[in-house]
Amino acid sequence: MKKILQKIKSFFMGERIIPEHIFNGIRIEYISPIKKSRDKIDEFKYYFMIHFQSGLVITVQTYTHRINIPPILLSIRELFINGIGHSYITLYSDELSDVQIIRDYHKEF
């Protein structure tokens, strides 16, 4: 709630916060469950994938030493799930602490 108020205040005061990423929610086809892999003995990678109708695949991932799914990843996935069918989903840099977004393109023949 505090971040929303800051964004509204900065909008009216003339200071604009530019989003880091903008996605078209209408074109989302599938959002995978959160998966876990272990690349190192003391580090886990948690990630989920978003598939778009155009063939674009976005992987949202984070690395952690904890066994539980990071809350930020749960929040971002929920944001995308709630944004399916809506025009745009925006992510700001302050919302992406330690989260990586990787784009890939899979064209079906």
PDB file of C-alpha atoms in Angstrom, residues 9-100:
ATOM      1  CA  LYS A   9       2.229  11.032  -5.058  1.00  0.00           C
ATOM      2  CA  SER A  10       5.212  11.017  -7.414  1.00  0.00           C
ATOM      3  CA  PHE A  11       2.865  11.071 -10.422  1.00  0.00           C
ATOM      4  CA  PHE A  12       1.125  14.229  -9.227  1.00  0.00           C
ATOM      5  CA  MET A  13       4.322  15.880  -8.053  1.00  0.00           C
ATOM      6  CA  GLY A  14       5.905  15.480 -11.490  1.00  0.00           C
ATOM      7  CA  GLU A  15       8.390  12.744 -10.621  1.00  0.00           C
ATOM      8  CA  ARG A  16       7.621   9.709 -12.745  1.00  0.00           C
ATOM      9  CA  ILE A  17       8.602   6.168 -11.890  1.00  0.00           C
ATOM     10  CA  ILE A  18       9.330   4.292 -15.102  1.00  0.00           C
ATOM     11  CA  PRO A  19       8.504   0.570 -15.088  1.00  0.00           C
ATOM     12  CA  GLU A  20      11.309  -1.920 -15.589  1.00  0.00           C
ATOM     13  CA  HIS A  21       9.127  -4.349 -17.593  1.00  0.00           C
ATOM     14  CA  ILE A  22       5.681  -4.125 -19.232  1.00  0.00           C
ATOM     15  CA  PHE A  23       3.839  -7.264 -20.355  1.00  0.00           C
ATOM     16  CA  ASN A  24       0.643  -7.702 -22.361  1.00  0.00           C
ATOM     17  CA  GLY A  25      -1.659  -9.748 -20.110  1.00  0.00           C
ATOM     18  CA  ILE A  26      -4.165 -10.460 -22.881  1.00  0.00           C
ATOM     19  CA  ARG A  27      -1.649 -12.649 -24.739  1.00  0.00           C
ATOM     20  CA  ILE A  28      -0.672 -14.882 -21.788  1.00  0.00           C
ATOM     21  CA  GLU A  29      -1.380 -18.529 -22.585  1.00  0.00           C
ATOM     22  CA  TYR A  30       0.057 -20.421 -19.632  1.00  0.00           C
ATOM     23  CA  ILE A  31       1.841 -19.801 -16.330  1.00  0.00           C
ATOM     24  CA  SER A  32       3.754 -22.749 -14.942  1.00  0.00           C
ATOM     25  CA  PRO A  33       3.847 -23.706 -11.272  1.00  0.00           C
ATOM     26  CA  ILE A  34       6.901 -22.592  -9.302  1.00  0.00           C
ATOM     27  CA  LYS A  35       9.676 -25.127  -9.696  1.00  0.00           C
ATOM     28  CA  LYS A  36      12.840 -25.689  -7.693  1.00  0.00           C
ATOM     29  CA  SER A  37      16.257 -26.883  -8.777  1.00  0.00           C
ATOM     30  CA  ARG A  38      19.496 -27.166  -6.907  1.00  0.00           C
ATOM     31  CA  ASP A  39      22.526 -25.942  -8.812  1.00  0.00           C
ATOM     32  CA  LYS A  40      24.890 -25.819  -5.835  1.00  0.00           C
ATOM     33  CA  ILE A  41      24.884 -27.657  -2.526  1.00  0.00           C
ATOM     34  CA  ASP A  42      23.864 -24.582  -0.538  1.00  0.00           C
ATOM     35  CA  GLU A  43      21.766 -22.743  -3.157  1.00  0.00           C
ATOM     36  CA  PHE A  44      18.308 -23.292  -4.648  1.00  0.00           C
ATOM     37  CA  LYS A  45      16.887 -21.817  -7.822  1.00  0.00           C
ATOM     38  CA  TYR A  46      13.141 -21.121  -7.797  1.00  0.00           C
ATOM     39  CA  TYR A  47      11.464 -20.188 -11.053  1.00  0.00           C
ATOM     40  CA  PHE A  48       8.282 -20.177 -13.090  1.00  0.00           C
ATOM     41  CA  MET A  49       7.645 -19.664 -16.781  1.00  0.00           C
ATOM     42  CA  ILE A  50       5.094 -17.515 -18.591  1.00  0.00           C
ATOM     43  CA  HIS A  51       4.108 -18.573 -22.118  1.00  0.00           C
ATOM     44  CA  PHE A  52       2.631 -16.030 -24.519  1.00  0.00           C
ATOM     45  CA  GLN A  53       0.625 -16.656 -27.685  1.00  0.00           C
ATOM     46  CA  SER A  54       3.437 -15.193 -29.808  1.00  0.00           C
ATOM     47  CA  GLY A  55       5.825 -17.929 -28.698  1.00  0.00           C
ATOM     48  CA  LEU A  56       7.637 -15.685 -26.224  1.00  0.00           C
ATOM     49  CA  VAL A  57       8.564 -17.463 -23.003  1.00  0.00           C
ATOM     50  CA  ILE A  58       9.551 -15.490 -19.907  1.00  0.00           C
ATOM     51  CA  THR A  59      11.371 -17.193 -17.044  1.00  0.00           C
ATOM     52  CA  VAL A  60      11.125 -15.417 -13.694  1.00  0.00           C
ATOM     53  CA  GLN A  61      13.737 -16.791 -11.312  1.00  0.00           C
ATOM     54  CA  THR A  62      15.595 -16.168  -8.100  1.00  0.00           C
ATOM     55  CA  TYR A  63      18.373 -17.881  -6.168  1.00  0.00           C
ATOM     56  CA  THR A  64      18.267 -18.400  -2.428  1.00  0.00           C
ATOM     57  CA  HIS A  65      19.831 -20.416   0.394  1.00  0.00           C
ATOM     58  CA  ARG A  66      16.436 -21.069   1.966  1.00  0.00           C
ATOM     59  CA  ILE A  67      14.354 -24.178   1.373  1.00  0.00           C
ATOM     60  CA  ASN A  68      11.026 -22.314   1.158  1.00  0.00           C
ATOM     61  CA  ILE A  69       9.768 -20.474  -1.929  1.00  0.00           C
ATOM     62  CA  PRO A  70      10.710 -16.769  -1.708  1.00  0.00           C
ATOM     63  CA  PRO A  71       7.625 -14.581  -1.078  1.00  0.00           C
ATOM     64  CA  ILE A  72       8.626 -12.134  -3.837  1.00  0.00           C
ATOM     65  CA  LEU A  73       8.369 -14.914  -6.419  1.00  0.00           C
ATOM     66  CA  LEU A  74       4.926 -15.880  -5.126  1.00  0.00           C
ATOM     67  CA  SER A  75       3.830 -12.232  -5.362  1.00  0.00           C
ATOM     68  CA  ILE A  76       5.067 -11.787  -8.924  1.00  0.00           C
ATOM     69  CA  ARG A  77       3.415 -15.036 -10.059  1.00  0.00           C
ATOM     70  CA  GLU A  78       0.143 -13.972  -8.434  1.00  0.00           C
ATOM     71  CA  LEU A  79       0.401 -10.606 -10.200  1.00  0.00           C
ATOM     72  CA  PHE A  80       0.622 -12.381 -13.562  1.00  0.00           C
ATOM     73  CA  ILE A  81      -2.201 -14.795 -12.736  1.00  0.00           C
ATOM     74  CA  ASN A  82      -4.461 -11.885 -11.775  1.00  0.00           C
ATOM     75  CA  GLY A  83      -3.374  -9.998 -14.896  1.00  0.00           C
ATOM     76  CA  ILE A  84      -4.420 -12.659 -17.411  1.00  0.00           C
ATOM     77  CA  GLY A  85      -6.879 -11.084 -19.811  1.00  0.00           C
ATOM     78  CA  HIS A  86      -6.040  -7.520 -18.780  1.00  0.00           C
ATOM     79  CA  SER A  87      -4.192  -5.102 -20.989  1.00  0.00           C
ATOM     80  CA  TYR A  88      -0.821  -4.540 -19.281  1.00  0.00           C
ATOM     81  CA  ILE A  89       1.164  -5.855 -16.344  1.00  0.00           C
ATOM     82  CA  THR A  90       3.980  -3.613 -15.136  1.00  0.00           C
ATOM     83  CA  LEU A  91       6.923  -4.494 -12.938  1.00  0.00           C
ATOM     84  CA  TYR A  92       9.069  -1.829 -11.311  1.00  0.00           C
ATOM     85  CA  SER A  93      12.729  -2.240 -10.391  1.00  0.00           C
ATOM     86  CA  ASP A  94      12.039  -1.885  -6.651  1.00  0.00           C
ATOM     87  CA  GLU A  95       9.651  -4.869  -6.880  1.00  0.00           C
ATOM     88  CA  LEU A  96      12.305  -7.071  -8.479  1.00  0.00           C
ATOM     89  CA  SER A  97      14.844  -7.368  -5.676  1.00  0.00           C
ATOM     90  CA  ASP A  98      17.056 -10.396  -6.476  1.00  0.00           C
ATOM     91  CA  VAL A  99      14.661 -11.573  -9.210  1.00  0.00           C
ATOM     92  CA  GLN A 100      15.828 -12.159 -12.768  1.00  0.00           C
TER      93      GLN A 100
END
